[in-house]
PDB file of C-alpha atoms in Angstrom:
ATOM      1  CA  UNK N   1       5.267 -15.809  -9.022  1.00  0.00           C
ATOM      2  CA  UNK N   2       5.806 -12.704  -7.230  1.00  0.00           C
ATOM      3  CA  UNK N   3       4.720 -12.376  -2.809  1.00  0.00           C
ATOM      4  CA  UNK N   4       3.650  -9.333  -1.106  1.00  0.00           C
ATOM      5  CA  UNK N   5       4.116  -9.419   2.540  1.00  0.00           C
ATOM      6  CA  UNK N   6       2.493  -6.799   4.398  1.00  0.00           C
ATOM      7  CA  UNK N   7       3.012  -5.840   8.025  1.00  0.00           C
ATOM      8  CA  UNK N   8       2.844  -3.102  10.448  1.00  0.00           C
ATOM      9  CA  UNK N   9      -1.384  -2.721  10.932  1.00  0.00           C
ATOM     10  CA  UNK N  10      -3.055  -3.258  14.763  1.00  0.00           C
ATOM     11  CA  UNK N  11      -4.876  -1.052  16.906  1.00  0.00           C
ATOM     12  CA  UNK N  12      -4.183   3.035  17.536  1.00  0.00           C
ATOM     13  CA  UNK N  13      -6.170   5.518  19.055  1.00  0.00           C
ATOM     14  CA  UNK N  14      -7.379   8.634  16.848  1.00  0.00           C
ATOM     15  CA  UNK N  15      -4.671  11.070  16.248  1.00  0.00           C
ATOM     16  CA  UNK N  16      -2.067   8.395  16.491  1.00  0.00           C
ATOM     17  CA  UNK N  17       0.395   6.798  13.604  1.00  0.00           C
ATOM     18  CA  UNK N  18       1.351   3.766  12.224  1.00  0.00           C
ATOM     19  CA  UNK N  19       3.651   2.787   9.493  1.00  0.00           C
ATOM     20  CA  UNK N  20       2.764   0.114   7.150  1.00  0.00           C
ATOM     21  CA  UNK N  21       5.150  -1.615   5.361  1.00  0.00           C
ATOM     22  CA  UNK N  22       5.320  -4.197   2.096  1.00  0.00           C
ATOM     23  CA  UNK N  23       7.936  -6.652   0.707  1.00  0.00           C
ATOM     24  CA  UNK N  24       7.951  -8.117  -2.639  1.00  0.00           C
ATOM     25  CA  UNK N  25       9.712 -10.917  -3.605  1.00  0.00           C
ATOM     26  CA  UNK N  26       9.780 -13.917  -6.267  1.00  0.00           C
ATOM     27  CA  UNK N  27      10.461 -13.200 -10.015  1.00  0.00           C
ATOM     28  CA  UNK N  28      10.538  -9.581 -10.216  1.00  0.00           C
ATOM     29  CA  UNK N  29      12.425  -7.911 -13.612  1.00  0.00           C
ATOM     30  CA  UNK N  30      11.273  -4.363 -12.315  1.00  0.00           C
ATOM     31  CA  UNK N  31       8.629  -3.034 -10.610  1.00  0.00           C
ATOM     32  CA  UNK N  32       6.433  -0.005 -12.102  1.00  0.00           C
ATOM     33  CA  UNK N  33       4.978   1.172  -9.156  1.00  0.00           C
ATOM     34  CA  UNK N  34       3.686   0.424  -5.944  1.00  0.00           C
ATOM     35  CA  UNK N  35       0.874   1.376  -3.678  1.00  0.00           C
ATOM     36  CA  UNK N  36      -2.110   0.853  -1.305  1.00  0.00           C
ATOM     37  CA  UNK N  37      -5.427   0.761  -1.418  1.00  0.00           C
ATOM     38  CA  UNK N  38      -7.954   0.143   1.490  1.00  0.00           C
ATOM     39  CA  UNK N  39     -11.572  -1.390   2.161  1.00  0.00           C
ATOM     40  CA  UNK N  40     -13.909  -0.419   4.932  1.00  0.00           C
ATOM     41  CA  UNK N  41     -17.001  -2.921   5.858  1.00  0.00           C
ATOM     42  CA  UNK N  42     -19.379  -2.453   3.561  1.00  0.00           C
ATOM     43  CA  UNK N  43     -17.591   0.214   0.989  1.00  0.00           C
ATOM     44  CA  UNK N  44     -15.665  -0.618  -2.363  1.00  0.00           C
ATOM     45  CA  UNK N  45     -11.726  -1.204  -2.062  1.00  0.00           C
ATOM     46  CA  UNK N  46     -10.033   2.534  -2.549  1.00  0.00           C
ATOM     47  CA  UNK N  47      -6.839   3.481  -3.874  1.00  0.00           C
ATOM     48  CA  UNK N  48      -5.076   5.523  -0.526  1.00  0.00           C
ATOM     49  CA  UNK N  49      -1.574   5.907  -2.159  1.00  0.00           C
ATOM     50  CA  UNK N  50       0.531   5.349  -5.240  1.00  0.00           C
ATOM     51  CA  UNK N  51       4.535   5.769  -5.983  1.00  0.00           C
ATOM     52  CA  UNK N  52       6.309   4.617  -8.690  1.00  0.00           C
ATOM     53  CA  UNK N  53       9.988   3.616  -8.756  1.00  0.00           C
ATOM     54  CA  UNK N  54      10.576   7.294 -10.497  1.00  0.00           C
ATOM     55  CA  UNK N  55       9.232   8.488  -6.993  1.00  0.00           C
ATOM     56  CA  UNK N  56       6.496   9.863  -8.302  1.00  0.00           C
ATOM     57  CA  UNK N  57       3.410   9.917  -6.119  1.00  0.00           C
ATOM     58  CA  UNK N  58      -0.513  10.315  -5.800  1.00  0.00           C
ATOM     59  CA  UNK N  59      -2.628   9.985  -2.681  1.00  0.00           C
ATOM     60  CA  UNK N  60      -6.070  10.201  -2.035  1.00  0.00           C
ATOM     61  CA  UNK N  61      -7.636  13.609  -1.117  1.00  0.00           C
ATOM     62  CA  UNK N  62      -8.137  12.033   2.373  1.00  0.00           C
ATOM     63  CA  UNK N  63      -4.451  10.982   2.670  1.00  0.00           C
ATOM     64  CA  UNK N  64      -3.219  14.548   1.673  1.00  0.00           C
ATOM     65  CA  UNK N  65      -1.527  15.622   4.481  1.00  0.00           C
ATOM     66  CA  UNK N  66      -1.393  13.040   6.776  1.00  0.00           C
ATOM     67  CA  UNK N  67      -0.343   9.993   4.772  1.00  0.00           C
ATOM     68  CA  UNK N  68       3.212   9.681   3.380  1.00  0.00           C
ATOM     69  CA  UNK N  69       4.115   6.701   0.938  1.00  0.00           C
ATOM     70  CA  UNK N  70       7.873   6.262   0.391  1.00  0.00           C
ATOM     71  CA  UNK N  71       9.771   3.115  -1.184  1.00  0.00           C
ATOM     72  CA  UNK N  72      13.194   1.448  -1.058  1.00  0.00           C
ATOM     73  CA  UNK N  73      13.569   0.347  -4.676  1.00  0.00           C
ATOM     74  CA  UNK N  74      16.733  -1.746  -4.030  1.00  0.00           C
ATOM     75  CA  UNK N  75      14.995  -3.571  -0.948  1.00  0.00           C
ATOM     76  CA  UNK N  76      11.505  -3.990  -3.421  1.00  0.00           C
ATOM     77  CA  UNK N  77       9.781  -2.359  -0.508  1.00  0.00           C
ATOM     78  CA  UNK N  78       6.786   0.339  -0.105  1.00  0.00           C
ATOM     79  CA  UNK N  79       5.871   2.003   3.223  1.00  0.00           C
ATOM     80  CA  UNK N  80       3.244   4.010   4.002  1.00  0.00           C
ATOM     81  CA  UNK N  81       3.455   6.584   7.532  1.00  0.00           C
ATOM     82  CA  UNK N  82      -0.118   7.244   8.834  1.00  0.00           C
ATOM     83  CA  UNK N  83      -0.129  10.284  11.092  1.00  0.00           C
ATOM     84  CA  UNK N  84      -3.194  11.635  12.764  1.00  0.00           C
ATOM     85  CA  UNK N  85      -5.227   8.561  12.235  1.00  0.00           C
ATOM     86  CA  UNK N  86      -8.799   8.789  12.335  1.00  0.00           C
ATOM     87  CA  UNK N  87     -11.585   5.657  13.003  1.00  0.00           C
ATOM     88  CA  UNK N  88     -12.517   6.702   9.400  1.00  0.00           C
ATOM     89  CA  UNK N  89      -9.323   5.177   8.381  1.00  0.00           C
ATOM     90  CA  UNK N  90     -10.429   2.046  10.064  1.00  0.00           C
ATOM     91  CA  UNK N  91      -9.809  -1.001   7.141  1.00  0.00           C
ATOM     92  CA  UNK N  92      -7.941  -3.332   5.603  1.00  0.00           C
ATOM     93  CA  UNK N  93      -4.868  -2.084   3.709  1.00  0.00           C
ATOM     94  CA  UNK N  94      -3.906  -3.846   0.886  1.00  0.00           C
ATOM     95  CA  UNK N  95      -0.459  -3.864  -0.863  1.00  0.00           C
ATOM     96  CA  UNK N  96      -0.289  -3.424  -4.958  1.00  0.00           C
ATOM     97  CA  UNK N  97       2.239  -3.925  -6.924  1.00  0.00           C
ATOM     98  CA  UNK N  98       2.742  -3.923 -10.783  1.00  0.00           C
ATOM     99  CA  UNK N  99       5.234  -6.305 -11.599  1.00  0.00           C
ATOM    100  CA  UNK N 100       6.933  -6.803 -14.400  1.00  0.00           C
ATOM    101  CA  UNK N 101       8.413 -10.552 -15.130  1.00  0.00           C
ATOM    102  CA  UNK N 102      10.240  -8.931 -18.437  1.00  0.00           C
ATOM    103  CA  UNK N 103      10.758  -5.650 -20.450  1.00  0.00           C
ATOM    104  CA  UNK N 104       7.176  -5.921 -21.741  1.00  0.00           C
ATOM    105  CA  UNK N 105       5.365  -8.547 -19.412  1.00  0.00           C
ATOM    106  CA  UNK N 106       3.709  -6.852 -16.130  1.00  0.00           C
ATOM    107  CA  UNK N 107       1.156  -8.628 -13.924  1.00  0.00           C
ATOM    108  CA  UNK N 108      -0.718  -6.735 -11.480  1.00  0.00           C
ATOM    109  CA  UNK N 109      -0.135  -8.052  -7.733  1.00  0.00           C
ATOM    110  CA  UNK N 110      -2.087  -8.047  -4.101  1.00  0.00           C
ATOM    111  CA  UNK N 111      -1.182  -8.583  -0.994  1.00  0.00           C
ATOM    112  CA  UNK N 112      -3.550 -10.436   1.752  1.00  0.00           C
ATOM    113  CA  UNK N 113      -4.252  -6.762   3.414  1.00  0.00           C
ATOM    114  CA  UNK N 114      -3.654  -5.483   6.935  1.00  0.00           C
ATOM    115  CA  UNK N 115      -6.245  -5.307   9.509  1.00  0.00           C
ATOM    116  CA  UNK N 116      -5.525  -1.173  10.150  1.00  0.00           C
ATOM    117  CA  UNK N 117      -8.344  -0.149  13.508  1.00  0.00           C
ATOM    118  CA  UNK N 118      -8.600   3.518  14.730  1.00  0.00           C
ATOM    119  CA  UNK N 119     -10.035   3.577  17.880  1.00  0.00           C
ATOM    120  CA  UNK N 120     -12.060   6.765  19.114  1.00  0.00           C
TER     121      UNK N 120
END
């Protein structure tokens, strides 16, 4: 079994930052890639950034720019740096992790999410 603990959400005003962060531990062989997604009250859960252990990354058109998802593959660890926050970012972030438990076994993993609230 593989755990992602997530941390760093709360409360910000617009235009400020926060920096997410997610740990994985348990029976990890590798890790593909990791990432976050996000749900707003009422919307469908939305993929906000992506990087795999290459460092190769995608974000969402309305992360471009002020979202920046970096990883410490030794530490199984993915961050995500929210500048310029906006209320629309207002959601739970949720870690996601594809895990693999050998060469050719991978298992697709969520964390319990991050309460993230822009104020205005």
């Amino acid at each position: 079994q593989v755990q992602l603990v997530e941390s760093g959400g709360g409360l910000v005003q617009l235009g400020g930052s926060l920096r997410l962060s997610c740990a994985a531990s348990g029976s990890i062989f590798s890790i593909g890639a990791m990432g976050w997604y996000r749900q707003a009250p009422g919307k469908e859960r939305e993929l906000v950034a992506r990087i795999t252990t290459s460092g190769s990354t995608n974000y969402a058109d309305s992360a471009k720019g002020r979202f920046t998802i970096s990883s410490d593959n030794a530490k199984n660890t993915v961050y995500l740096q929210m500048n310029s926050l906006e209320p629309e970012d207002t959601a739970v972030y949720y870690c996601n992790a594809m895990i693999y438990h050998r060469s050719n076994y991978a298992v697709e993993y969520w964390g319990r999410g991050t309460q993230v609230t822009v104020s205005s």
